[in-house]
PDB file of C-alpha atoms and ligand atoms in Angstrom:
ATOM      1  CA  UNK A 276      64.948 -11.134 -30.749  1.00 58.00           C
ATOM      2  CA  UNK A 277      61.274 -10.949 -29.848  1.00 65.00           C
ATOM      3  CA  UNK A 278      59.633  -7.779 -29.991  1.00 76.00           C
ATOM      4  CA  UNK A 279      59.468  -5.600 -26.303  1.00 80.00           C
ATOM      5  CA  UNK A 280      58.300  -2.449 -27.266  1.00 92.00           C
ATOM      6  CA  UNK A 281      55.654  -0.996 -25.203  1.00 94.00           C
ATOM      7  CA  UNK A 282      51.849  -3.154 -26.988  1.00 96.00           C
ATOM      8  CA  UNK A 283      49.212  -0.629 -28.212  1.00 97.00           C
ATOM      9  CA  UNK A 284      45.410  -1.736 -27.702  1.00 97.00           C
ATOM     10  CA  UNK A 285      42.810  -0.303 -30.461  1.00 97.00           C
ATOM     11  CA  UNK A 286      39.420  -0.270 -30.354  1.00 97.00           C
ATOM     12  CA  UNK A 287      37.170   0.867 -32.970  1.00 96.00           C
ATOM     13  CA  UNK A 288      33.595  -0.023 -34.839  1.00 96.00           C
ATOM     14  CA  UNK A 289      34.442   1.437 -37.463  1.00 95.00           C
ATOM     15  CA  UNK A 290      37.875  -0.330 -38.913  1.00 95.00           C
ATOM     16  CA  UNK A 291      38.938   3.071 -40.981  1.00 93.00           C
ATOM     17  CA  UNK A 292      39.706   4.391 -37.618  1.00 92.00           C
ATOM     18  CA  UNK A 293      41.551   1.913 -36.674  1.00 94.00           C
ATOM     19  CA  UNK A 294      43.904   2.306 -38.935  1.00 95.00           C
ATOM     20  CA  UNK A 295      44.960   5.416 -39.368  1.00 93.00           C
ATOM     21  CA  UNK A 296      45.786   5.099 -35.607  1.00 94.00           C
ATOM     22  CA  UNK A 297      47.657   2.074 -36.132  1.00 96.00           C
ATOM     23  CA  UNK A 298      49.689   3.436 -38.974  1.00 94.00           C
ATOM     24  CA  UNK A 299      50.653   6.773 -37.232  1.00 93.00           C
ATOM     25  CA  UNK A 300      51.960   3.947 -34.158  1.00 95.00           C
ATOM     26  CA  UNK A 301      53.203   0.639 -35.845  1.00 94.00           C
ATOM     27  CA  UNK A 302      57.434   1.594 -35.941  1.00 89.00           C
ATOM     28  CA  UNK A 303      57.278   2.896 -32.368  1.00 93.00           C
ATOM     29  CA  UNK A 304      54.600   0.650 -30.462  1.00 96.00           C
ATOM     30  CA  UNK A 305      53.578  -2.892 -31.655  1.00 96.00           C
ATOM     31  CA  UNK A 306      49.930  -2.568 -31.901  1.00 96.00           C
ATOM     32  CA  UNK A 307      46.355  -4.667 -31.716  1.00 96.00           C
ATOM     33  CA  UNK A 308      42.660  -4.044 -33.149  1.00 97.00           C
ATOM     34  CA  UNK A 309      39.625  -5.175 -31.679  1.00 97.00           C
ATOM     35  CA  UNK A 310      36.398  -3.726 -33.514  1.00 97.00           C
ATOM     36  CA  UNK A 311      34.456  -4.369 -30.267  1.00 97.00           C
ATOM     37  CA  UNK A 312      34.193  -5.096 -26.743  1.00 96.00           C
ATOM     38  CA  UNK A 313      34.275  -8.030 -25.781  1.00 96.00           C
ATOM     39  CA  UNK A 314      37.839  -9.114 -27.834  1.00 96.00           C
ATOM     40  CA  UNK A 315      39.475  -5.678 -26.528  1.00 97.00           C
ATOM     41  CA  UNK A 316      38.305  -6.916 -23.118  1.00 96.00           C
ATOM     42  CA  UNK A 317      39.412 -10.927 -23.927  1.00 94.00           C
ATOM     43  CA  UNK A 318      42.758  -9.191 -25.166  1.00 94.00           C
ATOM     44  CA  UNK A 319      43.125  -7.744 -22.550  1.00 94.00           C
ATOM     45  CA  UNK A 320      43.028 -10.269 -20.253  1.00 88.00           C
ATOM     46  CA  UNK A 321      45.252 -12.957 -21.592  1.00 86.00           C
ATOM     47  CA  UNK A 322      48.551 -12.540 -20.009  1.00 74.00           C
ATOM     48  CA  UNK A 323      50.404 -12.917 -23.057  1.00 78.00           C
ATOM     49  CA  UNK A 324      48.460 -10.016 -25.263  1.00 80.00           C
ATOM     50  CA  UNK A 325      48.134  -7.560 -21.808  1.00 89.00           C
ATOM     51  CA  UNK A 326      48.156  -4.340 -23.347  1.00 95.00           C
ATOM     52  CA  UNK A 327      50.604  -1.066 -21.748  1.00 95.00           C
ATOM     53  CA  UNK A 328      48.208   1.750 -23.006  1.00 97.00           C
ATOM     54  CA  UNK A 329      44.321   1.345 -24.604  1.00 97.00           C
ATOM     55  CA  UNK A 330      43.410   3.926 -27.121  1.00 97.00           C
ATOM     56  CA  UNK A 331      39.580   3.670 -27.073  1.00 96.00           C
ATOM     57  CA  UNK A 332      36.323   4.103 -28.718  1.00 95.00           C
ATOM     58  CA  UNK A 333      33.280   5.336 -27.303  1.00 93.00           C
ATOM     59  CA  UNK A 334      30.707   4.860 -29.171  1.00 92.00           C
ATOM     60  CA  UNK A 335      30.615   1.436 -30.175  1.00 94.00           C
ATOM     61  CA  UNK A 336      26.651  -0.943 -30.528  1.00 93.00           C
ATOM     62  CA  UNK A 337      27.058  -3.901 -27.834  1.00 92.00           C
ATOM     63  CA  UNK A 338      28.881  -3.001 -26.005  1.00 95.00           C
ATOM     64  CA  UNK A 339      30.227   1.334 -25.509  1.00 93.00           C
ATOM     65  CA  UNK A 340      33.565   2.264 -24.681  1.00 95.00           C
ATOM     66  CA  UNK A 341      32.290   3.390 -20.570  1.00 93.00           C
ATOM     67  CA  UNK A 342      31.689  -0.228 -20.101  1.00 94.00           C
ATOM     68  CA  UNK A 343      35.156  -1.603 -21.857  1.00 95.00           C
ATOM     69  CA  UNK A 344      36.555   0.823 -19.481  1.00 95.00           C
ATOM     70  CA  UNK A 345      34.753   0.153 -16.594  1.00 91.00           C
ATOM     71  CA  UNK A 346      34.969  -3.861 -16.960  1.00 91.00           C
ATOM     72  CA  UNK A 347      38.781  -3.030 -17.474  1.00 91.00           C
ATOM     73  CA  UNK A 348      38.821  -0.944 -14.255  1.00 86.00           C
ATOM     74  CA  UNK A 349      36.964  -3.340 -11.716  1.00 79.00           C
ATOM     75  CA  UNK A 350      39.431  -6.574 -12.954  1.00 76.00           C
ATOM     76  CA  UNK A 351      42.762  -6.726 -10.971  1.00 68.00           C
ATOM     77  CA  UNK A 352      45.071  -7.559 -14.099  1.00 74.00           C
ATOM     78  CA  UNK A 353      43.393  -5.026 -16.072  1.00 85.00           C
ATOM     79  CA  UNK A 354      42.756  -2.368 -13.896  1.00 83.00           C
ATOM     80  CA  UNK A 355      47.054  -0.549 -14.213  1.00 85.00           C
ATOM     81  CA  UNK A 356      45.877  -0.590 -18.010  1.00 93.00           C
ATOM     82  CA  UNK A 357      45.908   3.005 -19.356  1.00 95.00           C
ATOM     83  CA  UNK A 358      43.127   4.286 -20.931  1.00 96.00           C
ATOM     84  CA  UNK A 359      42.551   7.210 -23.730  1.00 96.00           C
ATOM     85  CA  UNK A 360      39.568   7.489 -24.763  1.00 94.00           C
ATOM     86  CA  UNK A 361      38.878   8.014 -29.166  1.00 92.00           C
ATOM     87  CA  UNK A 362      36.092   9.974 -29.290  1.00 88.00           C
ATOM     88  CA  UNK A 363      33.262  12.652 -31.720  1.00 84.00           C
ATOM     89  CA  UNK A 364      31.594  12.915 -28.210  1.00 78.00           C
ATOM     90  CA  UNK A 365      33.227  16.403 -27.304  1.00 75.00           C
ATOM     91  CA  UNK A 366      30.831  17.374 -24.792  1.00 81.00           C
ATOM     92  CA  UNK A 367      32.477  17.993 -20.992  1.00 83.00           C
ATOM     93  CA  UNK A 368      29.952  16.018 -19.488  1.00 84.00           C
ATOM     94  CA  UNK A 369      30.794  13.102 -22.062  1.00 82.00           C
ATOM     95  CA  UNK A 370      35.067  14.152 -21.316  1.00 84.00           C
ATOM     96  CA  UNK A 371      33.922  14.397 -17.640  1.00 87.00           C
ATOM     97  CA  UNK A 372      31.566  10.758 -17.707  1.00 86.00           C
ATOM     98  CA  UNK A 373      35.117   8.749 -19.149  1.00 84.00           C
ATOM     99  CA  UNK A 374      37.299  10.838 -16.967  1.00 85.00           C
ATOM    100  CA  UNK A 375      35.509   9.328 -13.712  1.00 86.00           C
ATOM    101  CA  UNK A 376      34.829   5.731 -15.739  1.00 86.00           C
ATOM    102  CA  UNK A 377      38.607   5.587 -15.387  1.00 88.00           C
ATOM    103  CA  UNK A 378      40.888   6.633 -18.307  1.00 92.00           C
ATOM    104  CA  UNK A 379      43.861   8.672 -18.286  1.00 93.00           C
ATOM    105  CA  UNK A 380      43.359  10.816 -20.887  1.00 93.00           C
ATOM    106  CA  UNK A 381      40.430  12.171 -23.589  1.00 91.00           C
ATOM    107  CA  UNK A 382      41.179  12.463 -26.911  1.00 91.00           C
ATOM    108  CA  UNK A 383      38.881  13.850 -29.161  1.00 88.00           C
ATOM    109  CA  UNK A 384      38.359  13.303 -32.726  1.00 86.00           C
ATOM    110  CA  UNK A 385      38.707  14.571 -35.869  1.00 86.00           C
ATOM    111  CA  UNK A 386      42.720  14.507 -34.166  1.00 85.00           C
ATOM    112  CA  UNK A 387      45.317  15.561 -34.648  1.00 90.00           C
ATOM    113  CA  UNK A 388      48.468  12.193 -35.602  1.00 91.00           C
ATOM    114  CA  UNK A 389      51.208  14.507 -33.677  1.00 92.00           C
ATOM    115  CA  UNK A 390      48.845  15.578 -30.497  1.00 90.00           C
ATOM    116  CA  UNK A 391      47.805  11.791 -30.818  1.00 93.00           C
ATOM    117  CA  UNK A 392      51.427   9.772 -31.093  1.00 95.00           C
ATOM    118  CA  UNK A 393      53.450  12.203 -28.232  1.00 94.00           C
ATOM    119  CA  UNK A 394      49.865  11.857 -25.669  1.00 94.00           C
ATOM    120  CA  UNK A 395      50.586   7.922 -26.417  1.00 96.00           C
ATOM    121  CA  UNK A 396      54.213   8.564 -25.938  1.00 96.00           C
ATOM    122  CA  UNK A 397      54.058  10.716 -21.744  1.00 95.00           C
ATOM    123  CA  UNK A 398      50.935   7.256 -21.061  1.00 96.00           C
ATOM    124  CA  UNK A 399      53.328   4.779 -21.854  1.00 95.00           C
ATOM    125  CA  UNK A 400      56.344   6.197 -20.471  1.00 94.00           C
ATOM    126  CA  UNK A 401      54.257   6.654 -17.296  1.00 92.00           C
ATOM    127  CA  UNK A 402      53.286   3.750 -17.182  1.00 91.00           C
ATOM    128  CA  UNK A 403      56.604   2.153 -17.732  1.00 89.00           C
ATOM    129  CA  UNK A 404      57.917   3.588 -14.417  1.00 88.00           C
ATOM    130  CA  UNK A 405      54.797   2.480 -12.505  1.00 82.00           C
ATOM    131  CA  UNK A 406      55.102  -1.225 -13.993  1.00 80.00           C
ATOM    132  CA  UNK A 407      58.775  -0.371 -12.664  1.00 81.00           C
ATOM    133  CA  UNK A 408      57.972   0.447  -8.985  1.00 78.00           C
ATOM    134  CA  UNK A 409      55.516  -2.425  -8.531  1.00 71.00           C
ATOM    135  CA  UNK A 410      58.544  -4.816  -9.007  1.00 69.00           C
ATOM    136  CA  UNK A 411      61.450  -3.357  -7.085  1.00 76.00           C
ATOM    137  CA  UNK A 412      58.711  -3.065  -4.387  1.00 81.00           C
ATOM    138  CA  UNK A 413      58.532  -6.460  -2.383  1.00 85.00           C
ATOM    139  CA  UNK A 414      54.793  -6.769  -0.647  1.00 82.00           C
ATOM    140  CA  UNK A 415      52.641  -8.472  -2.476  1.00 87.00           C
ATOM    141  CA  UNK A 416      49.798  -5.422  -3.269  1.00 81.00           C
ATOM    142  CA  UNK A 417      47.702  -7.474  -2.940  1.00 86.00           C
ATOM    143  CA  UNK A 418      47.793  -9.210  -0.347  1.00 87.00           C
ATOM    144  CA  UNK A 419      49.788  -7.227   2.140  1.00 80.00           C
ATOM    145  CA  UNK A 420      51.967 -10.655   2.258  1.00 87.00           C
ATOM    146  CA  UNK A 421      55.833 -10.614   0.529  1.00 90.00           C
ATOM    147  CA  UNK A 422      56.133 -10.956  -2.885  1.00 91.00           C
ATOM    148  CA  UNK A 423      57.440 -13.046  -4.725  1.00 91.00           C
ATOM    149  CA  UNK A 424      60.733 -10.235  -5.570  1.00 88.00           C
ATOM    150  CA  UNK A 425      61.149 -10.483  -1.451  1.00 89.00           C
ATOM    151  CA  UNK A 426      60.612 -14.256  -1.405  1.00 92.00           C
ATOM    152  CA  UNK A 427      63.314 -15.198  -4.055  1.00 92.00           C
ATOM    153  CA  UNK A 428      65.821 -12.941  -1.772  1.00 89.00           C
ATOM    154  CA  UNK A 429      64.886 -14.325   1.209  1.00 92.00           C
ATOM    155  CA  UNK A 430      65.336 -18.161  -0.611  1.00 95.00           C
ATOM    156  CA  UNK A 431      68.851 -17.192  -2.162  1.00 94.00           C
ATOM    157  CA  UNK A 432      70.359 -15.848   2.031  1.00 92.00           C
ATOM    158  CA  UNK A 433      68.288 -18.709   3.880  1.00 95.00           C
ATOM    159  CA  UNK A 434      69.928 -21.200   0.798  1.00 96.00           C
ATOM    160  CA  UNK A 435      73.319 -19.581   1.287  1.00 94.00           C
ATOM    161  CA  UNK A 436      72.734 -20.064   5.384  1.00 93.00           C
ATOM    162  CA  UNK A 437      72.052 -23.903   4.945  1.00 95.00           C
ATOM    163  CA  UNK A 438      75.084 -23.895   3.083  1.00 95.00           C
ATOM    164  CA  UNK A 439      77.370 -22.566   6.077  1.00 94.00           C
ATOM    165  CA  UNK A 440      75.339 -24.204   8.910  1.00 95.00           C
ATOM    166  CA  UNK A 441      74.866 -27.590   7.174  1.00 96.00           C
ATOM    167  CA  UNK A 442      71.508 -27.307   7.908  1.00 96.00           C
ATOM    168  CA  UNK A 443      67.980 -28.553   6.166  1.00 97.00           C
ATOM    169  CA  UNK A 444      65.723 -25.920   4.350  1.00 98.00           C
ATOM    170  CA  UNK A 445      62.130 -27.177   3.062  1.00 98.00           C
ATOM    171  CA  UNK A 446      59.400 -25.646   0.886  1.00 98.00           C
ATOM    172  CA  UNK A 447      55.909 -26.063   1.188  1.00 98.00           C
ATOM    173  CA  UNK A 448      54.382 -24.859  -2.205  1.00 98.00           C
ATOM    174  CA  UNK A 449      50.582 -24.309  -1.562  1.00 98.00           C
ATOM    175  CA  UNK A 450      47.592 -23.366  -4.914  1.00 97.00           C
ATOM    176  CA  UNK A 451      43.994 -22.901  -4.048  1.00 98.00           C
ATOM    177  CA  UNK A 452      41.654 -25.728  -5.527  1.00 98.00           C
ATOM    178  CA  UNK A 453      40.235 -24.232  -8.682  1.00 97.00           C
ATOM    179  CA  UNK A 454      40.706 -21.200  -7.821  1.00 96.00           C
ATOM    180  CA  UNK A 455      39.636 -20.160 -11.847  1.00 93.00           C
ATOM    181  CA  UNK A 456      35.971 -21.254 -11.179  1.00 95.00           C
ATOM    182  CA  UNK A 457      35.509 -19.916  -7.984  1.00 96.00           C
ATOM    183  CA  UNK A 458      36.977 -16.654 -10.132  1.00 93.00           C
ATOM    184  CA  UNK A 459      34.365 -17.676 -13.228  1.00 92.00           C
ATOM    185  CA  UNK A 460      31.375 -18.307 -10.504  1.00 95.00           C
ATOM    186  CA  UNK A 461      31.819 -15.469  -7.681  1.00 95.00           C
ATOM    187  CA  UNK A 462      33.772 -13.004 -10.086  1.00 91.00           C
ATOM    188  CA  UNK A 463      36.934 -11.345  -9.806  1.00 86.00           C
ATOM    189  CA  UNK A 464      36.094  -9.517  -6.630  1.00 88.00           C
ATOM    190  CA  UNK A 465      35.438 -12.482  -4.401  1.00 93.00           C
ATOM    191  CA  UNK A 466      38.200 -13.788  -5.504  1.00 94.00           C
ATOM    192  CA  UNK A 467      40.657 -10.978  -4.448  1.00 92.00           C
ATOM    193  CA  UNK A 468      38.636 -11.510  -1.017  1.00 93.00           C
ATOM    194  CA  UNK A 469      39.343 -15.328  -0.861  1.00 96.00           C
ATOM    195  CA  UNK A 470      43.505 -14.504  -1.975  1.00 96.00           C
ATOM    196  CA  UNK A 471      43.512 -12.319   0.472  1.00 92.00           C
ATOM    197  CA  UNK A 472      41.920 -14.227   3.525  1.00 95.00           C
ATOM    198  CA  UNK A 473      43.824 -17.246   2.778  1.00 96.00           C
ATOM    199  CA  UNK A 474      47.244 -15.163   2.714  1.00 94.00           C
ATOM    200  CA  UNK A 475      46.074 -13.798   6.024  1.00 90.00           C
ATOM    201  CA  UNK A 476      45.108 -17.502   7.427  1.00 94.00           C
ATOM    202  CA  UNK A 477      48.630 -18.680   6.153  1.00 95.00           C
ATOM    203  CA  UNK A 478      50.036 -15.851   7.464  1.00 91.00           C
ATOM    204  CA  UNK A 479      49.077 -15.866  10.980  1.00 89.00           C
ATOM    205  CA  UNK A 480      50.055 -20.112  10.588  1.00 93.00           C
ATOM    206  CA  UNK A 481      53.505 -19.990  10.257  1.00 90.00           C
ATOM    207  CA  UNK A 482      54.813 -19.514  14.198  1.00 81.00           C
ATOM    208  CA  UNK A 483      58.297 -19.160  14.152  1.00 86.00           C
ATOM    209  CA  UNK A 484      60.411 -15.787  13.201  1.00 82.00           C
ATOM    210  CA  UNK A 485      62.182 -17.461  10.466  1.00 88.00           C
ATOM    211  CA  UNK A 486      59.562 -19.112   8.715  1.00 93.00           C
ATOM    212  CA  UNK A 487      58.825 -16.351   6.190  1.00 94.00           C
ATOM    213  CA  UNK A 488      55.626 -16.896   3.367  1.00 95.00           C
ATOM    214  CA  UNK A 489      55.209 -15.120   0.109  1.00 95.00           C
ATOM    215  CA  UNK A 490      52.439 -14.258  -2.188  1.00 94.00           C
ATOM    216  CA  UNK A 491      54.185 -16.587  -5.235  1.00 93.00           C
ATOM    217  CA  UNK A 492      51.585 -16.472  -8.290  1.00 88.00           C
ATOM    218  CA  UNK A 493      48.212 -15.549  -9.446  1.00 91.00           C
ATOM    219  CA  UNK A 494      46.792 -18.373  -6.518  1.00 95.00           C
ATOM    220  CA  UNK A 495      50.443 -19.797  -5.347  1.00 96.00           C
ATOM    221  CA  UNK A 496      51.742 -19.472  -2.271  1.00 97.00           C
ATOM    222  CA  UNK A 497      55.029 -20.219  -0.631  1.00 97.00           C
ATOM    223  CA  UNK A 498      56.518 -20.609   2.591  1.00 97.00           C
ATOM    224  CA  UNK A 499      60.242 -21.036   3.656  1.00 97.00           C
ATOM    225  CA  UNK A 500      61.773 -22.562   6.114  1.00 97.00           C
ATOM    226  CA  UNK A 501      64.817 -22.549   7.262  1.00 96.00           C
ATOM    227  CA  UNK A 502      65.804 -25.999  10.221  1.00 96.00           C
ATOM    228  CA  UNK A 503      63.292 -27.422   8.751  1.00 97.00           C
ATOM    229  CA  UNK A 504      63.463 -30.769   6.933  1.00 97.00           C
ATOM    230  CA  UNK A 505      61.045 -32.780   5.249  1.00 97.00           C
ATOM    231  CA  UNK A 506      58.669 -34.281   8.008  1.00 97.00           C
ATOM    232  CA  UNK A 507      58.993 -30.990  10.308  1.00 97.00           C
ATOM    233  CA  UNK A 508      57.153 -29.469   6.402  1.00 97.00           C
ATOM    234  CA  UNK A 509      54.980 -32.229   6.265  1.00 97.00           C
ATOM    235  CA  UNK A 510      53.707 -30.854   9.233  1.00 97.00           C
ATOM    236  CA  UNK A 511      53.212 -27.309   8.986  1.00 97.00           C
ATOM    237  CA  UNK A 512      52.424 -27.676   5.329  1.00 98.00           C
ATOM    238  CA  UNK A 513      49.356 -30.064   7.326  1.00 98.00           C
ATOM    239  CA  UNK A 514      48.568 -27.212   9.294  1.00 97.00           C
ATOM    240  CA  UNK A 515      48.355 -25.000   6.357  1.00 98.00           C
ATOM    241  CA  UNK A 516      45.952 -26.721   5.044  1.00 98.00           C
ATOM    242  CA  UNK A 517      44.307 -27.410   7.682  1.00 98.00           C
ATOM    243  CA  UNK A 518      44.038 -23.226   8.538  1.00 97.00           C
ATOM    244  CA  UNK A 519      42.294 -22.895   5.049  1.00 98.00           C
ATOM    245  CA  UNK A 520      39.747 -25.454   5.881  1.00 97.00           C
ATOM    246  CA  UNK A 521      38.700 -24.011   8.804  1.00 97.00           C
ATOM    247  CA  UNK A 522      37.867 -21.082   7.142  1.00 97.00           C
ATOM    248  CA  UNK A 523      34.859 -22.637   5.939  1.00 97.00           C
ATOM    249  CA  UNK A 524      34.704 -19.799   2.414  1.00 97.00           C
ATOM    250  CA  UNK A 525      31.688 -21.500   0.373  1.00 97.00           C
ATOM    251  CA  UNK A 526      32.985 -23.412  -2.766  1.00 97.00           C
ATOM    252  CA  UNK A 527      29.881 -24.586  -5.010  1.00 96.00           C
ATOM    253  CA  UNK A 528      32.240 -25.458  -8.247  1.00 95.00           C
ATOM    254  CA  UNK A 529      34.715 -27.416  -5.897  1.00 96.00           C
ATOM    255  CA  UNK A 530      35.258 -30.421  -7.137  1.00 95.00           C
ATOM    256  CA  UNK A 531      36.540 -31.833  -3.376  1.00 96.00           C
ATOM    257  CA  UNK A 532      34.609 -29.836  -1.107  1.00 96.00           C
ATOM    258  CA  UNK A 533      31.625 -26.980  -0.584  1.00 97.00           C
ATOM    259  CA  UNK A 534      35.042 -24.710   0.500  1.00 97.00           C
ATOM    260  CA  UNK A 535      37.771 -23.389   0.057  1.00 98.00           C
ATOM    261  CA  UNK A 536      40.883 -25.626   0.148  1.00 98.00           C
ATOM    262  CA  UNK A 537      44.757 -25.867  -0.910  1.00 98.00           C
ATOM    263  CA  UNK A 538      47.337 -28.720  -2.020  1.00 98.00           C
ATOM    264  CA  UNK A 539      50.107 -28.551  -1.678  1.00 98.00           C
ATOM    265  CA  UNK A 540      53.667 -29.283  -1.956  1.00 98.00           C
ATOM    266  CA  UNK A 541      56.900 -29.927   0.314  1.00 98.00           C
ATOM    267  CA  UNK A 542      60.019 -30.524  -0.863  1.00 98.00           C
ATOM    268  CA  UNK A 543      63.922 -29.805   2.046  1.00 98.00           C
ATOM    269  CA  UNK A 544      67.492 -30.616   1.106  1.00 97.00           C
ATOM    270  CA  UNK A 545      70.163 -30.290   2.638  1.00 97.00           C
ATOM    271  CA  UNK A 546      72.342 -26.727   0.365  1.00 97.00           C
ATOM    272  CA  UNK A 547      75.435 -27.853  -0.940  1.00 96.00           C
ATOM    273  CA  UNK A 548      77.346 -26.747  -4.425  1.00 93.00           C
ATOM    274  CA  UNK A 549      75.941 -29.494  -6.221  1.00 94.00           C
ATOM    275  CA  UNK A 550      72.559 -28.215  -5.837  1.00 95.00           C
ATOM    276  CA  UNK A 551      69.973 -25.168  -6.290  1.00 95.00           C
ATOM    277  CA  UNK A 552      67.230 -23.199  -4.760  1.00 96.00           C
ATOM    278  CA  UNK A 553      65.560 -23.967  -8.483  1.00 96.00           C
ATOM    279  CA  UNK A 554      66.141 -27.786  -7.524  1.00 96.00           C
ATOM    280  CA  UNK A 555      64.282 -27.283  -4.120  1.00 97.00           C
ATOM    281  CA  UNK A 556      61.030 -25.248  -5.822  1.00 97.00           C
ATOM    282  CA  UNK A 557      61.250 -27.507  -8.327  1.00 97.00           C
ATOM    283  CA  UNK A 558      60.840 -30.252  -6.336  1.00 97.00           C
ATOM    284  CA  UNK A 559      58.399 -28.470  -4.007  1.00 98.00           C
ATOM    285  CA  UNK A 560      55.931 -27.466  -7.694  1.00 97.00           C
ATOM    286  CA  UNK A 561      56.463 -31.563  -8.106  1.00 97.00           C
ATOM    287  CA  UNK A 562      54.871 -32.498  -4.928  1.00 97.00           C
ATOM    288  CA  UNK A 563      52.555 -30.373  -5.201  1.00 98.00           C
ATOM    289  CA  UNK A 564      51.346 -31.514  -8.518  1.00 97.00           C
ATOM    290  CA  UNK A 565      51.229 -35.102  -6.738  1.00 97.00           C
ATOM    291  CA  UNK A 566      49.334 -33.558  -4.274  1.00 98.00           C
ATOM    292  CA  UNK A 567      46.565 -32.773  -6.315  1.00 97.00           C
ATOM    293  CA  UNK A 568      47.009 -35.986  -8.732  1.00 96.00           C
ATOM    294  CA  UNK A 569      46.283 -37.388  -5.797  1.00 96.00           C
ATOM    295  CA  UNK A 570      43.083 -35.449  -5.602  1.00 97.00           C
ATOM    296  CA  UNK A 571      43.338 -32.190  -3.927  1.00 97.00           C
ATOM    297  CA  UNK A 572      42.856 -30.896   0.099  1.00 98.00           C
ATOM    298  CA  UNK A 573      46.403 -32.573   0.584  1.00 98.00           C
ATOM    299  CA  UNK A 574      49.976 -32.567   0.901  1.00 98.00           C
ATOM    300  CA  UNK A 575      52.155 -33.852  -1.611  1.00 97.00           C
ATOM    301  CA  UNK A 576      55.543 -35.092  -0.952  1.00 95.00           C
ATOM    302  CA  UNK A 577      58.513 -38.289  -1.851  1.00 92.00           C
ATOM    303  CA  UNK A 578      56.829 -39.724   1.306  1.00 89.00           C
ATOM    304  CA  UNK A 579      53.530 -39.572  -0.136  1.00 84.00           C
TER     305      UNK A 579
HETATM  306 MG1   MG B 893      32.435   3.771 -32.302  1.00 62.87          MG
END
């Protein structure tokens, strides 16, 4: 079984300092280490190694701890990772600066390992509770539209209803074209603004009360359309595509337009016992892939 214990990232330019902390925390936690800010940020940003807590040295050459903390706190995917500064700088001013940079705690060297362990344990349990609350919520924090959990619920309900009524249920899966390039070029703040604008336009374009949409992943949005066949879904998808074109959000790094565009995949089924909602999702995903392969900024379906 994979180890799912909380992951702690220890950042310090002096390997001996890392070793002391790592030895104290291993056993109870998984531990990753970095000896400079750039490596720490790379580890924190990779979704497969995202830490649950970071112990961060303040004084490091090139990028100091304040800057690392600032970068973590200004990136949506890393802003909720609690940071504890571990430092020899014991002045009130330093401590204040650390807490203002967004750290949850401040440990001054030389430290007692028992105290470090107790503080780490406290912040880890808070982190686990926060994560749980986020999963339980039904609204995506950034865009304000329903999240994936809400969508899964709605899809299952509509699936059952479609089966009872023997009515076609459709899905549109959409994805912002070249969004990674957008983020890299314009920065994460602009990336968030773009996601919000796209979510709002898509939301406003749905017109039947029974239609629902959700943010499905990073730059992926999905619509669930009851009582809709494939033709109807394709018409709706084309309206979604146009609504994003009309925003005219500049995108210098897109290979298909000078502005932000989306690709879309449609699928529809009459739900039955031989089929599952996952099959419908999978088909829509394959049609999204087809739209991308055919040049993006377009709608893909089994008819295209
Ligand atoms: Mg140092």
